[in-house]
């Protein structure tokens, strides 16, 4: 039996991986019972925290732990005001990022430790863990440069440098195992989506169909009523 009436679905991945586009497409496919939201910034207070966190004017010298706590504060507000109420009323949530971004960005790339960041988030944010998580793989360096150039001026975290983003990508590459090997996150069904087939970037509709097929499989495996 499903443990919730509504599904909590999450998209994750590094910069310019296409997760926001895919989150929007899946939300549209599910229809009116799905709420599209995001971290950081999916609440009124969160929008202000997002501005502090991402504005290049904040500067590069924010203490790493402060950054982790501000992400967690945003998440706490997001859980209380958006995710939990929607799940409680039986709706579906599609979230563009979750605590898993904190494991990759603050835990792995800033070097605070993925376990430490998981502990912090589980202890302090009223965290609900997603039922189904899609990790979008890394796009090629060439594709990423084209996409980032189209986004315009990089935000504070996008501008963190190549080594930082390599560590983020490596952490997401290990994430299926990281989550499966911890009793606190093992219930999350996590799928990793490769961006290329035979060396060619998959297009947006193909990625969408692949994600939908994985969601259908998940629902069949767990006897959950499929939302699509
Ligand atoms: P976005 O560009 O996908 O909206 O995400 C905002 C940025 O914030 C992105 O660079 C990833 C970063 N981030 C973290 O560093 N930690 C977190 O916990 C979250 C949710 C996002």
Short mmCIF file of C-alpha atoms and ligand atoms in Angstrom, two decimals:
data_model
loop_
_atom_site.label_atom_id
_atom_site.label_comp_id
_atom_site.label_asym_id
_atom_site.label_seq_id
_atom_site.Cartn_x
_atom_site.Cartn_y
_atom_site.Cartn_z
CA UNK A 1 0.00 0.00 0.00
CA UNK A 2 1.25 3.54 -0.68
CA UNK A 3 2.46 5.29 2.45
CA UNK A 4 1.14 8.62 1.18
CA UNK A 5 -1.71 9.50 -1.12
CA UNK A 6 0.38 12.11 -2.84
CA UNK A 7 3.87 11.47 -4.17
CA UNK A 8 6.85 13.65 -3.29
CA UNK A 9 8.96 13.67 -6.45
CA UNK A 10 12.30 15.48 -6.66
CA UNK A 11 14.73 16.51 -9.37
CA UNK A 12 18.43 16.87 -8.63
CA UNK A 13 21.67 17.47 -10.47
CA UNK A 14 24.49 19.92 -11.10
CA UNK A 15 24.39 23.21 -12.97
CA UNK A 16 22.61 23.40 -16.34
CA UNK A 17 21.54 19.74 -16.27
CA UNK A 18 18.00 20.52 -17.44
CA UNK A 19 16.26 19.52 -14.21
CA UNK A 20 14.08 22.64 -13.99
CA UNK A 21 12.75 22.00 -17.51
CA UNK A 22 12.10 18.35 -16.71
CA UNK A 23 10.44 19.21 -13.38
CA UNK A 24 8.08 21.59 -15.21
CA UNK A 25 7.26 19.03 -17.92
CA UNK A 26 6.50 16.30 -15.38
CA UNK A 27 4.32 18.66 -13.35
CA UNK A 28 2.35 19.56 -16.48
CA UNK A 29 2.01 15.88 -17.36
CA UNK A 30 0.64 15.03 -13.90
CA UNK A 31 -1.78 17.93 -14.05
CA UNK A 32 -3.65 19.88 -11.40
CA UNK A 33 -2.87 17.53 -8.47
CA UNK A 34 0.85 18.40 -8.80
CA UNK A 35 2.50 21.38 -7.18
CA UNK A 36 5.80 22.53 -8.70
CA UNK A 37 8.18 24.05 -6.19
CA UNK A 38 11.90 24.58 -5.63
CA UNK A 39 14.78 25.06 -3.18
CA UNK A 40 16.18 27.45 -2.27
CA UNK A 41 13.42 30.03 -2.57
CA UNK A 42 10.05 28.24 -2.77
CA UNK A 43 8.47 30.40 -0.04
CA UNK A 44 8.24 34.14 0.68
CA UNK A 45 10.99 34.01 3.28
CA UNK A 46 12.89 31.51 1.11
CA UNK A 47 13.00 34.00 -1.75
CA UNK A 48 14.87 36.39 0.55
CA UNK A 49 17.24 33.64 1.70
CA UNK A 50 17.82 32.67 -1.95
CA UNK A 51 18.78 36.25 -2.77
CA UNK A 52 21.36 36.28 0.04
CA UNK A 53 22.70 32.86 -0.92
CA UNK A 54 22.99 33.42 -4.66
CA UNK A 55 23.57 37.13 -5.15
CA UNK A 56 27.20 37.61 -6.26
CA UNK A 57 27.11 40.81 -4.18
CA UNK A 58 27.07 38.59 -1.05
CA UNK A 59 30.66 37.81 -1.98
CA UNK A 60 32.67 34.60 -1.96
CA UNK A 61 33.59 34.70 1.68
CA UNK A 62 30.37 33.51 3.32
CA UNK A 63 31.35 30.91 5.89
CA UNK A 64 30.59 27.43 4.51
CA UNK A 65 28.65 26.38 7.60
CA UNK A 66 26.60 29.56 7.43
CA UNK A 67 25.74 28.66 3.84
CA UNK A 68 24.68 25.15 4.93
CA UNK A 69 22.48 26.57 7.71
CA UNK A 70 20.86 29.14 5.40
CA UNK A 71 20.05 26.33 2.91
CA UNK A 72 18.63 24.31 5.81
CA UNK A 73 16.61 27.32 7.05
CA UNK A 74 15.13 27.74 3.58
CA UNK A 75 14.30 24.01 3.62
CA UNK A 76 12.68 24.18 7.03
CA UNK A 77 10.36 26.96 5.83
CA UNK A 78 9.71 25.08 2.58
CA UNK A 79 8.77 21.87 4.42
CA UNK A 80 6.47 23.70 6.82
CA UNK A 81 4.75 25.99 4.34
CA UNK A 82 4.74 24.10 1.02
CA UNK A 83 5.76 20.42 0.99
CA UNK A 84 4.07 19.07 4.13
CA UNK A 85 0.73 20.88 3.58
CA UNK A 86 0.52 19.66 -0.02
CA UNK A 87 1.32 16.05 0.94
CA UNK A 88 -1.12 16.23 3.88
CA UNK A 89 -3.95 17.21 1.59
CA UNK A 90 -3.16 14.29 -0.71
CA UNK A 91 -1.55 16.28 -3.53
CA UNK A 92 1.70 15.55 -5.36
CA UNK A 93 4.85 17.64 -4.97
CA UNK A 94 7.44 18.05 -7.73
CA UNK A 95 10.48 19.77 -6.25
CA UNK A 96 13.38 21.27 -8.14
CA UNK A 97 16.15 20.37 -5.61
CA UNK A 98 16.00 19.08 -2.03
CA UNK A 99 18.38 18.34 0.89
CA UNK A 100 20.33 16.15 -1.56
CA UNK A 101 21.71 19.32 -3.17
CA UNK A 102 23.07 20.24 0.24
CA UNK A 103 24.87 16.87 0.45
CA UNK A 104 26.52 17.53 -2.94
CA UNK A 105 27.22 21.28 -2.72
CA UNK A 106 27.85 21.91 0.98
CA UNK A 107 28.76 18.35 2.04
CA UNK A 108 31.01 17.24 -0.82
CA UNK A 109 32.06 20.37 -2.71
CA UNK A 110 32.49 22.75 0.27
CA UNK A 111 34.02 19.82 2.19
CA UNK A 112 31.68 19.86 5.20
CA UNK A 113 30.94 16.13 4.79
CA UNK A 114 27.85 14.51 3.29
CA UNK A 115 27.01 12.66 6.53
CA UNK A 116 27.38 15.82 8.62
CA UNK A 117 25.07 17.71 6.27
CA UNK A 118 22.55 14.86 6.29
CA UNK A 119 22.60 14.91 10.10
CA UNK A 120 22.07 18.67 10.16
CA UNK A 121 19.14 18.49 7.76
CA UNK A 122 17.45 15.54 9.43
CA UNK A 123 17.79 17.11 12.85
CA UNK A 124 16.60 20.59 12.06
CA UNK A 125 14.39 20.98 9.04
CA UNK A 126 11.24 18.89 9.61
CA UNK A 127 12.50 17.03 6.58
CA UNK A 128 10.24 14.80 4.54
CA UNK A 129 12.30 12.58 2.25
CA UNK A 130 11.08 12.26 -1.35
CA UNK A 131 9.45 9.05 -2.56
CA UNK A 132 10.98 9.22 -6.02
CA UNK A 133 14.09 11.15 -7.03
CA UNK A 134 15.50 11.80 -10.48
CA UNK A 135 19.19 12.75 -10.64
CA UNK A 136 19.99 14.33 -13.97
CA UNK A 137 23.52 13.35 -15.02
CA UNK A 138 26.20 15.79 -16.01
CA UNK A 139 26.02 17.31 -19.49
CA UNK A 140 29.22 17.56 -21.55
CA UNK A 141 31.52 20.52 -20.80
CA UNK A 142 30.68 22.02 -24.19
CA UNK A 143 26.91 21.74 -23.69
CA UNK A 144 27.22 23.17 -20.17
CA UNK A 145 29.14 26.25 -21.38
CA UNK A 146 26.48 26.94 -24.02
CA UNK A 147 23.67 26.63 -21.46
CA UNK A 148 25.41 28.68 -18.78
CA UNK A 149 26.16 31.44 -21.29
CA UNK A 150 22.44 31.55 -22.12
CA UNK A 151 21.61 31.93 -18.37
CA UNK A 152 23.62 35.18 -18.28
CA UNK A 153 25.74 36.39 -15.36
CA UNK A 154 26.61 33.46 -13.03
CA UNK A 155 25.20 33.54 -9.51
CA UNK A 156 27.44 33.21 -6.42
CA UNK A 157 27.40 29.40 -6.43
CA UNK A 158 27.59 28.95 -10.21
CA UNK A 159 30.71 31.13 -10.04
CA UNK A 160 32.39 28.88 -7.47
CA UNK A 161 34.90 27.44 -9.96
CA UNK A 162 35.63 24.26 -11.89
CA UNK A 163 37.02 22.17 -8.98
CA UNK A 164 33.95 22.94 -6.90
CA UNK A 165 31.56 21.87 -9.67
CA UNK A 166 33.61 18.73 -10.42
CA UNK A 167 33.12 17.71 -6.78
CA UNK A 168 29.38 18.45 -7.06
CA UNK A 169 29.14 16.22 -10.16
CA UNK A 170 31.12 13.42 -8.49
CA UNK A 171 28.85 13.54 -5.47
CA UNK A 172 25.72 13.32 -7.66
CA UNK A 173 27.39 10.46 -9.55
CA UNK A 174 27.64 8.50 -6.26
CA UNK A 175 24.27 9.64 -4.92
CA UNK A 176 22.18 6.57 -5.82
CA UNK A 177 24.53 4.50 -3.62
CA UNK A 178 24.96 7.18 -0.94
CA UNK A 179 21.19 7.34 -0.37
CA UNK A 180 20.62 3.58 -0.71
CA UNK A 181 23.33 2.80 1.87
CA UNK A 182 21.89 4.92 4.67
CA UNK A 183 18.87 3.64 6.61
CA UNK A 184 17.55 7.21 6.85
CA UNK A 185 17.39 7.68 3.08
CA UNK A 186 17.14 4.12 1.72
CA UNK A 187 13.37 4.45 1.18
CA UNK A 188 13.94 7.05 -1.56
CA UNK A 189 13.77 5.43 -4.99
CA UNK A 190 16.56 7.23 -6.84
CA UNK A 191 17.21 6.99 -10.56
CA UNK A 192 20.18 8.48 -12.40
CA UNK A 193 19.46 9.72 -15.92
CA UNK A 194 22.35 9.69 -18.42
CA UNK A 195 22.38 12.77 -20.64
CA UNK A 196 23.88 11.14 -23.73
CA UNK A 197 23.08 8.12 -25.87
CA UNK A 198 25.87 6.96 -28.22
CA UNK A 199 27.78 10.17 -27.47
CA UNK A 200 24.91 12.48 -28.42
CA UNK A 201 22.98 14.71 -25.99
CA UNK A 202 19.42 13.40 -25.59
CA UNK A 203 16.74 15.95 -26.43
CA UNK A 204 14.20 17.31 -23.95
CA UNK A 205 11.21 15.16 -25.08
CA UNK A 206 13.28 11.94 -24.98
CA UNK A 207 14.51 12.72 -21.46
CA UNK A 208 10.93 13.46 -20.41
CA UNK A 209 9.68 10.12 -21.77
CA UNK A 210 12.55 8.28 -20.08
CA UNK A 211 11.72 9.92 -16.73
CA UNK A 212 8.01 9.12 -17.13
CA UNK A 213 8.85 5.46 -17.88
CA UNK A 214 10.98 5.29 -14.70
CA UNK A 215 8.11 6.78 -12.69
CA UNK A 216 5.67 4.22 -14.11
CA UNK A 217 8.12 1.42 -13.17
CA UNK A 218 8.46 2.82 -9.65
CA UNK A 219 4.68 2.95 -9.20
CA UNK A 220 4.30 -0.63 -10.45
CA UNK A 221 7.08 -1.89 -8.16
CA UNK A 222 5.57 -0.21 -5.10
CA UNK A 223 1.87 -0.63 -5.97
CA UNK A 224 1.39 3.13 -5.86
CA UNK A 225 -1.35 4.62 -8.03
CA UNK A 226 0.61 6.21 -10.88
CA UNK A 227 0.03 9.96 -11.23
CA UNK A 228 0.63 9.93 -15.01
P1 LIG B 1 19.10 26.43 -8.98
O1 LIG B 1 20.05 27.21 -9.82
O2 LIG B 1 18.92 25.03 -9.41
O3 LIG B 1 17.85 27.16 -8.72
O4 LIG B 1 19.82 26.25 -7.55
C1 LIG B 1 20.36 27.29 -6.90
C2 LIG B 1 21.79 27.07 -6.54
O5 LIG B 1 21.86 26.73 -5.15
C3 LIG B 1 22.55 25.98 -7.28
O6 LIG B 1 23.85 26.50 -7.58
C4 LIG B 1 22.68 24.88 -6.27
C5 LIG B 1 22.69 25.61 -4.95
N1 LIG B 1 22.20 24.85 -3.81
C6 LIG B 1 23.09 24.50 -2.80
O7 LIG B 1 24.27 24.82 -2.86
N2 LIG B 1 22.61 23.81 -1.73
C7 LIG B 1 21.30 23.44 -1.60
O8 LIG B 1 20.92 22.80 -0.62
C8 LIG B 1 20.39 23.82 -2.67
C9 LIG B 1 18.96 23.44 -2.56
C10 LIG B 1 20.88 24.52 -3.73
#
